[in-house]
């Protein structure tokens, strides 16, 4: 198919769009990448247009071809400290759904309440362009969280608790610089994850129908991951074989203590998780589902 892909292509702080472009081309499709804003190509030359987080509703409505979006965000966190963000995202998603023909979303909870019939649950995937890196040895800080402490009071409290208990053994990557957090992706992030003894995911945001793509990325980069329990995620990775799940913070700490001194168990789980990711959970796998659904629903 010929796809007009309108998104934030190529920025240093985001690799998802480039990974999706690569996956679609690997599947044999022609992809024209154009930035969000004025589209300077003849849209009629393409089978459909693909967007991610575009809010230019008039531009989408004016296109003479079918329009499809793929949203990665959690729409309604139900966290009191994020009320303003949730309200904005609910309005945005209602407007975007109205003007497009089909939508794919990481947020399964939002898809479940959809009444338009346009929305489909589709997780993100691992970037096949970044291979499983060699593990770096001798990291002083052996417990790693890759992300921002910000994102709701519950998430902040979990990170604060980890910092208090594990002190210098716990690292948040990347660190704030001049009050701002750098966004690190690709090989730099992959080597950091592969070199950590344990990668930890906080208990928010996570539901039985939504998890951050950092779960798939971390395991796909060869990381050993302890993650909050999610029913949906159990269909992707097996507990104690490819990932380790916790159901409350007491269990989280017990699992950290257990696996911190068991390198052979960690090695087996991380290798099995990586193999499962490359077999079933790459962006190529996800884009194959996206294209099949587009062809079935729109053509």
Short mmCIF file of N, CA and C in Angstrom, two decimals, residues 31-171:
data_model
loop_
_atom_site.label_atom_id
_atom_site.label_comp_id
_atom_site.label_asym_id
_atom_site.label_seq_id
_atom_site.Cartn_x
_atom_site.Cartn_y
_atom_site.Cartn_z
N UNK A 31 6.02 4.34 1.96
CA UNK A 31 5.68 5.31 3.01
C UNK A 31 6.28 6.66 2.65
N UNK A 32 5.43 7.66 2.56
CA UNK A 32 5.86 9.05 2.36
C UNK A 32 5.76 9.76 3.70
N UNK A 33 6.90 10.15 4.25
CA UNK A 33 6.93 10.81 5.55
C UNK A 33 6.87 12.32 5.38
N UNK A 34 5.86 12.93 5.97
CA UNK A 34 5.74 14.39 5.92
C UNK A 34 5.52 14.90 7.34
N UNK A 35 6.04 16.07 7.66
CA UNK A 35 5.86 16.61 9.01
C UNK A 35 4.45 17.13 9.23
N UNK A 36 4.05 17.20 10.50
CA UNK A 36 2.76 17.79 10.82
C UNK A 36 2.77 19.26 10.39
N UNK A 37 1.67 19.71 9.85
CA UNK A 37 1.59 21.07 9.32
C UNK A 37 1.02 21.03 7.91
N UNK A 38 1.49 21.88 7.05
CA UNK A 38 1.00 21.93 5.68
C UNK A 38 1.51 20.72 4.90
N UNK A 39 0.60 19.96 4.31
CA UNK A 39 0.98 18.79 3.52
C UNK A 39 1.25 19.24 2.09
N UNK A 40 2.49 19.09 1.64
CA UNK A 40 2.90 19.61 0.33
C UNK A 40 3.04 18.50 -0.71
N UNK A 41 2.22 17.48 -0.59
CA UNK A 41 2.20 16.43 -1.61
C UNK A 41 0.74 16.21 -2.01
N UNK A 42 0.52 15.54 -3.12
CA UNK A 42 -0.83 15.24 -3.58
C UNK A 42 -1.33 14.00 -2.83
N UNK A 43 -2.22 14.22 -1.89
CA UNK A 43 -2.69 13.13 -1.04
C UNK A 43 -3.40 12.04 -1.84
N UNK A 44 -3.96 12.40 -2.99
CA UNK A 44 -4.70 11.41 -3.78
C UNK A 44 -3.80 10.31 -4.33
N UNK A 45 -2.48 10.51 -4.26
CA UNK A 45 -1.55 9.49 -4.72
C UNK A 45 -1.39 8.35 -3.72
N UNK A 46 -2.04 8.44 -2.56
CA UNK A 46 -1.85 7.47 -1.48
C UNK A 46 -3.15 6.77 -1.12
N UNK A 47 -3.00 5.58 -0.54
CA UNK A 47 -4.18 4.79 -0.17
C UNK A 47 -4.83 5.30 1.11
N UNK A 48 -4.03 5.70 2.07
CA UNK A 48 -4.58 6.28 3.29
C UNK A 48 -3.51 7.12 3.97
N UNK A 49 -3.96 7.99 4.89
CA UNK A 49 -3.05 8.82 5.68
C UNK A 49 -3.01 8.30 7.11
N UNK A 50 -1.82 8.25 7.67
CA UNK A 50 -1.61 7.77 9.03
C UNK A 50 -1.09 8.92 9.89
N UNK A 51 -1.71 9.11 11.07
CA UNK A 51 -1.29 10.13 12.02
C UNK A 51 -1.01 9.46 13.36
N UNK A 52 -0.29 10.17 14.22
CA UNK A 52 -0.14 9.73 15.61
C UNK A 52 -0.91 10.65 16.54
N UNK A 53 -0.35 11.79 16.89
CA UNK A 53 -0.98 12.64 17.90
C UNK A 53 -1.36 14.01 17.33
N UNK A 54 -1.77 14.03 16.10
CA UNK A 54 -2.12 15.28 15.41
C UNK A 54 -3.40 15.88 16.00
N UNK A 55 -3.42 17.21 16.13
CA UNK A 55 -4.62 17.92 16.59
C UNK A 55 -5.13 18.92 15.55
N UNK A 56 -4.63 18.81 14.33
CA UNK A 56 -5.09 19.68 13.26
C UNK A 56 -6.30 19.00 12.60
N UNK A 57 -7.46 19.16 13.20
CA UNK A 57 -8.65 18.45 12.76
C UNK A 57 -9.10 18.88 11.37
N UNK A 58 -8.94 20.15 11.04
CA UNK A 58 -9.35 20.64 9.73
C UNK A 58 -8.49 20.02 8.64
N UNK A 59 -7.20 19.90 8.90
CA UNK A 59 -6.31 19.28 7.92
C UNK A 59 -6.75 17.84 7.66
N UNK A 60 -7.06 17.12 8.71
CA UNK A 60 -7.47 15.72 8.57
C UNK A 60 -8.78 15.62 7.78
N UNK A 61 -9.74 16.48 8.09
CA UNK A 61 -11.04 16.46 7.42
C UNK A 61 -10.91 16.76 5.93
N UNK A 62 -9.94 17.59 5.57
CA UNK A 62 -9.80 18.02 4.17
C UNK A 62 -9.12 16.99 3.29
N UNK A 63 -8.52 15.99 3.86
CA UNK A 63 -7.81 15.00 3.03
C UNK A 63 -8.81 14.16 2.23
N UNK A 64 -8.52 13.89 0.97
CA UNK A 64 -9.46 13.16 0.11
C UNK A 64 -9.30 11.64 0.18
N UNK A 65 -8.53 11.16 1.15
CA UNK A 65 -8.28 9.72 1.29
C UNK A 65 -8.65 9.30 2.71
N UNK A 66 -8.81 8.00 2.96
CA UNK A 66 -9.11 7.54 4.32
C UNK A 66 -8.03 7.97 5.31
N UNK A 67 -8.45 8.28 6.53
CA UNK A 67 -7.52 8.75 7.55
C UNK A 67 -7.54 7.80 8.75
N UNK A 68 -6.34 7.54 9.27
CA UNK A 68 -6.15 6.58 10.35
C UNK A 68 -5.21 7.19 11.37
N UNK A 69 -5.49 7.01 12.67
CA UNK A 69 -4.54 7.46 13.69
C UNK A 69 -4.13 6.30 14.57
N UNK A 70 -2.94 6.45 15.17
CA UNK A 70 -2.41 5.48 16.14
C UNK A 70 -1.90 6.28 17.33
N UNK A 71 -2.65 6.23 18.42
CA UNK A 71 -2.35 7.01 19.61
C UNK A 71 -1.71 6.13 20.68
N UNK A 72 -0.62 6.61 21.27
CA UNK A 72 0.12 5.84 22.27
C UNK A 72 -0.22 6.23 23.71
N UNK A 73 -0.94 7.33 23.90
CA UNK A 73 -1.11 7.90 25.24
C UNK A 73 -2.21 7.20 26.05
N UNK A 74 -2.06 7.28 27.36
CA UNK A 74 -3.15 6.95 28.29
C UNK A 74 -4.10 8.14 28.30
N UNK A 75 -5.36 7.92 28.01
CA UNK A 75 -6.30 9.03 27.85
C UNK A 75 -6.88 9.48 29.18
N UNK A 76 -7.38 8.55 29.96
CA UNK A 76 -8.05 8.91 31.23
C UNK A 76 -7.38 8.15 32.37
N UNK A 77 -6.43 8.81 33.04
CA UNK A 77 -5.67 8.15 34.10
C UNK A 77 -6.46 7.95 35.38
N UNK A 78 -7.52 8.77 35.54
CA UNK A 78 -8.34 8.75 36.76
C UNK A 78 -7.51 9.09 38.01
N UNK A 79 -6.40 9.79 37.79
CA UNK A 79 -5.58 10.25 38.90
C UNK A 79 -5.97 11.69 39.23
N UNK A 80 -6.38 11.98 40.48
CA UNK A 80 -6.82 13.34 40.83
C UNK A 80 -5.81 14.42 40.50
N UNK A 81 -4.53 14.11 40.57
CA UNK A 81 -3.51 15.12 40.29
C UNK A 81 -3.34 15.39 38.79
N UNK A 82 -3.98 14.58 37.94
CA UNK A 82 -3.87 14.75 36.50
C UNK A 82 -5.22 15.08 35.85
N UNK A 83 -6.13 15.64 36.64
CA UNK A 83 -7.48 15.93 36.14
C UNK A 83 -7.44 16.82 34.90
N UNK A 84 -6.61 17.86 34.95
CA UNK A 84 -6.54 18.80 33.82
C UNK A 84 -6.06 18.10 32.56
N UNK A 85 -5.06 17.20 32.71
CA UNK A 85 -4.53 16.49 31.54
C UNK A 85 -5.56 15.51 30.99
N UNK A 86 -6.25 14.82 31.87
CA UNK A 86 -7.26 13.86 31.44
C UNK A 86 -8.39 14.55 30.68
N UNK A 87 -8.83 15.70 31.17
CA UNK A 87 -9.90 16.43 30.50
C UNK A 87 -9.48 16.82 29.09
N UNK A 88 -8.25 17.33 28.96
CA UNK A 88 -7.74 17.73 27.65
C UNK A 88 -7.65 16.54 26.71
N UNK A 89 -7.15 15.41 27.20
CA UNK A 89 -7.00 14.25 26.34
C UNK A 89 -8.34 13.65 25.95
N UNK A 90 -9.33 13.68 26.82
CA UNK A 90 -10.65 13.17 26.46
C UNK A 90 -11.27 13.99 25.34
N UNK A 91 -11.15 15.31 25.44
CA UNK A 91 -11.68 16.19 24.38
C UNK A 91 -10.94 15.96 23.07
N UNK A 92 -9.62 15.86 23.17
CA UNK A 92 -8.80 15.62 21.99
C UNK A 92 -9.20 14.31 21.30
N UNK A 93 -9.36 13.24 22.09
CA UNK A 93 -9.66 11.95 21.50
C UNK A 93 -11.05 11.91 20.88
N UNK A 94 -12.01 12.60 21.51
CA UNK A 94 -13.36 12.66 20.95
C UNK A 94 -13.34 13.37 19.60
N UNK A 95 -12.60 14.49 19.52
CA UNK A 95 -12.53 15.25 18.28
C UNK A 95 -11.79 14.47 17.20
N UNK A 96 -10.69 13.81 17.57
CA UNK A 96 -9.89 13.06 16.59
C UNK A 96 -10.67 11.87 16.05
N UNK A 97 -11.40 11.19 16.92
CA UNK A 97 -12.20 10.04 16.49
C UNK A 97 -13.29 10.47 15.52
N UNK A 98 -13.85 11.65 15.75
CA UNK A 98 -14.93 12.13 14.90
C UNK A 98 -14.47 12.39 13.47
N UNK A 99 -13.25 12.93 13.30
CA UNK A 99 -12.82 13.36 11.96
C UNK A 99 -12.03 12.28 11.22
N UNK A 100 -11.68 11.17 11.86
CA UNK A 100 -10.92 10.12 11.20
C UNK A 100 -11.80 8.91 10.92
N UNK A 101 -11.30 8.02 10.06
CA UNK A 101 -12.06 6.84 9.68
C UNK A 101 -11.79 5.64 10.57
N UNK A 102 -10.59 5.61 11.17
CA UNK A 102 -10.19 4.45 11.96
C UNK A 102 -9.12 4.87 12.95
N UNK A 103 -9.13 4.27 14.15
CA UNK A 103 -8.14 4.63 15.15
C UNK A 103 -7.59 3.41 15.86
N UNK A 104 -6.29 3.45 16.16
CA UNK A 104 -5.62 2.41 16.93
C UNK A 104 -5.07 3.07 18.19
N UNK A 105 -5.17 2.37 19.33
CA UNK A 105 -4.78 2.98 20.60
C UNK A 105 -4.10 1.98 21.51
N UNK A 106 -3.08 2.47 22.25
CA UNK A 106 -2.46 1.65 23.29
C UNK A 106 -3.38 1.51 24.49
N UNK A 107 -4.25 2.49 24.70
CA UNK A 107 -5.12 2.54 25.86
C UNK A 107 -6.36 1.66 25.63
N UNK A 108 -6.28 0.41 26.08
CA UNK A 108 -7.39 -0.51 25.90
C UNK A 108 -8.62 -0.12 26.69
N UNK A 109 -8.45 0.55 27.82
CA UNK A 109 -9.60 1.00 28.60
C UNK A 109 -10.44 1.98 27.80
N UNK A 110 -9.79 2.90 27.10
CA UNK A 110 -10.52 3.87 26.29
C UNK A 110 -11.22 3.19 25.12
N UNK A 111 -10.58 2.22 24.50
CA UNK A 111 -11.19 1.48 23.39
C UNK A 111 -12.43 0.74 23.87
N UNK A 112 -12.38 0.19 25.08
CA UNK A 112 -13.50 -0.59 25.60
C UNK A 112 -14.76 0.25 25.78
N UNK A 113 -14.61 1.55 26.02
CA UNK A 113 -15.79 2.39 26.21
C UNK A 113 -16.22 3.10 24.92
N UNK A 114 -15.55 2.82 23.82
CA UNK A 114 -15.87 3.46 22.54
C UNK A 114 -17.21 2.96 22.00
N UNK A 115 -18.02 3.88 21.50
CA UNK A 115 -19.31 3.53 20.92
C UNK A 115 -19.37 3.79 19.42
N UNK A 116 -18.27 4.28 18.84
CA UNK A 116 -18.27 4.60 17.42
C UNK A 116 -17.95 3.40 16.55
N UNK A 117 -17.28 2.39 17.12
CA UNK A 117 -16.85 1.25 16.33
C UNK A 117 -15.59 1.50 15.53
N UNK A 118 -14.99 2.70 15.70
CA UNK A 118 -13.80 3.04 14.93
C UNK A 118 -12.49 2.61 15.60
N UNK A 119 -12.51 2.39 16.92
CA UNK A 119 -11.26 2.24 17.67
C UNK A 119 -10.88 0.77 17.86
N UNK A 120 -9.56 0.54 17.78
CA UNK A 120 -9.02 -0.81 17.97
C UNK A 120 -7.83 -0.73 18.93
N UNK A 121 -7.72 -1.72 19.78
CA UNK A 121 -6.61 -1.77 20.74
C UNK A 121 -5.38 -2.32 20.04
N UNK A 122 -4.30 -1.55 20.03
CA UNK A 122 -3.05 -2.00 19.41
C UNK A 122 -1.88 -1.45 20.21
N UNK A 123 -1.15 -2.35 20.85
CA UNK A 123 0.04 -1.97 21.59
C UNK A 123 1.14 -1.50 20.64
N UNK A 124 2.06 -0.74 21.19
CA UNK A 124 3.28 -0.43 20.45
C UNK A 124 4.19 -1.65 20.43
N UNK A 125 5.38 -1.49 19.89
CA UNK A 125 6.27 -2.63 19.78
C UNK A 125 7.72 -2.26 19.98
N UNK A 126 8.58 -3.24 19.82
CA UNK A 126 10.02 -3.03 19.94
C UNK A 126 10.60 -2.64 18.59
N UNK A 127 11.65 -1.86 18.64
CA UNK A 127 12.31 -1.35 17.44
C UNK A 127 13.36 -2.34 16.99
N UNK A 128 13.14 -3.00 15.86
CA UNK A 128 14.07 -4.02 15.39
C UNK A 128 15.39 -3.45 14.90
N UNK A 129 15.45 -2.13 14.74
CA UNK A 129 16.70 -1.52 14.28
C UNK A 129 17.76 -1.49 15.38
N UNK A 130 17.34 -1.66 16.63
CA UNK A 130 18.26 -1.66 17.76
C UNK A 130 18.40 -3.09 18.26
N UNK A 131 19.52 -3.70 17.99
CA UNK A 131 19.73 -5.09 18.36
C UNK A 131 20.02 -5.21 19.85
N UNK A 132 19.88 -6.42 20.38
CA UNK A 132 20.17 -6.74 21.77
C UNK A 132 21.64 -6.42 22.03
N UNK A 133 21.93 -5.38 22.80
CA UNK A 133 23.33 -4.98 22.99
C UNK A 133 24.05 -5.88 23.99
N UNK A 134 25.36 -5.86 23.94
CA UNK A 134 26.14 -6.58 24.95
C UNK A 134 25.96 -5.90 26.30
N UNK A 135 25.92 -6.71 27.34
CA UNK A 135 25.72 -6.17 28.69
C UNK A 135 26.98 -5.46 29.17
N UNK A 136 26.77 -4.32 29.77
CA UNK A 136 27.87 -3.60 30.39
C UNK A 136 27.97 -4.07 31.85
N UNK A 137 29.15 -4.33 32.30
CA UNK A 137 29.33 -4.85 33.64
C UNK A 137 29.81 -3.76 34.61
N UNK A 138 29.58 -4.01 35.89
CA UNK A 138 30.15 -3.17 36.92
C UNK A 138 29.38 -1.90 37.23
N UNK A 139 28.07 -1.87 36.90
CA UNK A 139 27.28 -0.69 37.23
C UNK A 139 27.11 -0.58 38.74
N UNK A 140 27.45 0.55 39.29
CA UNK A 140 27.30 0.76 40.73
C UNK A 140 25.83 0.79 41.12
N UNK A 141 25.02 1.44 40.30
CA UNK A 141 23.58 1.54 40.58
C UNK A 141 22.89 0.41 39.83
N UNK A 142 22.48 -0.62 40.54
CA UNK A 142 22.02 -1.83 39.88
C UNK A 142 20.50 -1.89 39.70
N UNK A 143 19.76 -0.95 40.30
CA UNK A 143 18.32 -0.90 40.13
C UNK A 143 17.98 0.33 39.29
N UNK A 144 17.35 0.13 38.13
CA UNK A 144 17.20 1.19 37.14
C UNK A 144 15.74 1.46 36.82
N UNK A 145 15.38 2.74 36.79
CA UNK A 145 14.10 3.18 36.26
C UNK A 145 14.38 4.14 35.11
N UNK A 146 13.85 3.83 33.93
CA UNK A 146 14.06 4.69 32.77
C UNK A 146 12.78 5.46 32.48
N UNK A 147 12.77 6.71 32.84
CA UNK A 147 11.58 7.53 32.63
C UNK A 147 11.59 8.74 33.53
N UNK A 148 10.44 9.37 33.60
CA UNK A 148 10.30 10.58 34.40
C UNK A 148 9.59 10.29 35.71
N UNK A 149 10.03 10.96 36.75
CA UNK A 149 9.36 10.86 38.04
C UNK A 149 7.98 11.50 37.99
N UNK A 150 7.80 12.44 37.10
CA UNK A 150 6.53 13.13 36.96
C UNK A 150 5.51 12.22 36.28
N UNK A 151 4.23 12.52 36.52
CA UNK A 151 3.18 11.72 35.89
C UNK A 151 2.15 11.24 36.88
N UNK A 152 1.82 12.09 37.85
CA UNK A 152 0.82 11.71 38.83
C UNK A 152 1.43 11.46 40.19
N UNK A 153 0.65 11.72 41.24
CA UNK A 153 1.16 11.58 42.61
C UNK A 153 1.52 10.14 42.95
N UNK A 154 0.77 9.17 42.44
CA UNK A 154 1.06 7.78 42.76
C UNK A 154 2.40 7.35 42.18
N UNK A 155 2.66 7.79 40.97
CA UNK A 155 3.95 7.46 40.35
C UNK A 155 5.09 8.11 41.11
N UNK A 156 4.91 9.37 41.47
CA UNK A 156 5.94 10.09 42.21
C UNK A 156 6.22 9.42 43.55
N UNK A 157 5.17 8.98 44.23
CA UNK A 157 5.37 8.34 45.54
C UNK A 157 6.10 7.02 45.42
N UNK A 158 5.87 6.29 44.32
CA UNK A 158 6.58 5.02 44.10
C UNK A 158 8.07 5.27 43.87
N UNK A 159 8.39 6.27 43.06
CA UNK A 159 9.79 6.60 42.80
C UNK A 159 10.47 7.10 44.08
N UNK A 160 9.75 7.91 44.86
CA UNK A 160 10.31 8.39 46.13
C UNK A 160 10.60 7.24 47.08
N UNK A 161 9.72 6.26 47.10
CA UNK A 161 9.90 5.10 47.97
C UNK A 161 11.12 4.29 47.54
N UNK A 162 11.28 4.09 46.26
CA UNK A 162 12.45 3.36 45.75
C UNK A 162 13.74 4.11 46.08
N UNK A 163 13.71 5.43 45.93
CA UNK A 163 14.88 6.24 46.24
C UNK A 163 15.24 6.15 47.72
N UNK A 164 14.25 6.20 48.57
CA UNK A 164 14.48 6.15 50.02
C UNK A 164 15.06 4.82 50.46
N UNK A 165 14.57 3.73 49.89
CA UNK A 165 14.98 2.40 50.34
C UNK A 165 16.32 1.98 49.73
N UNK A 166 16.51 2.23 48.44
CA UNK A 166 17.69 1.70 47.75
C UNK A 166 18.81 2.72 47.58
N UNK A 167 18.51 3.96 47.89
CA UNK A 167 19.51 5.03 47.95
C UNK A 167 20.40 5.03 46.70
N UNK A 168 21.71 4.92 46.88
CA UNK A 168 22.65 5.03 45.76
C UNK A 168 22.62 3.84 44.81
N UNK A 169 21.90 2.79 45.19
CA UNK A 169 21.77 1.64 44.30
C UNK A 169 20.67 1.84 43.26
N UNK A 170 19.87 2.88 43.43
CA UNK A 170 18.75 3.15 42.53
C UNK A 170 19.07 4.33 41.63
N UNK A 171 18.87 4.14 40.33
CA UNK A 171 19.15 5.20 39.37
C UNK A 171 17.92 5.51 38.53
#
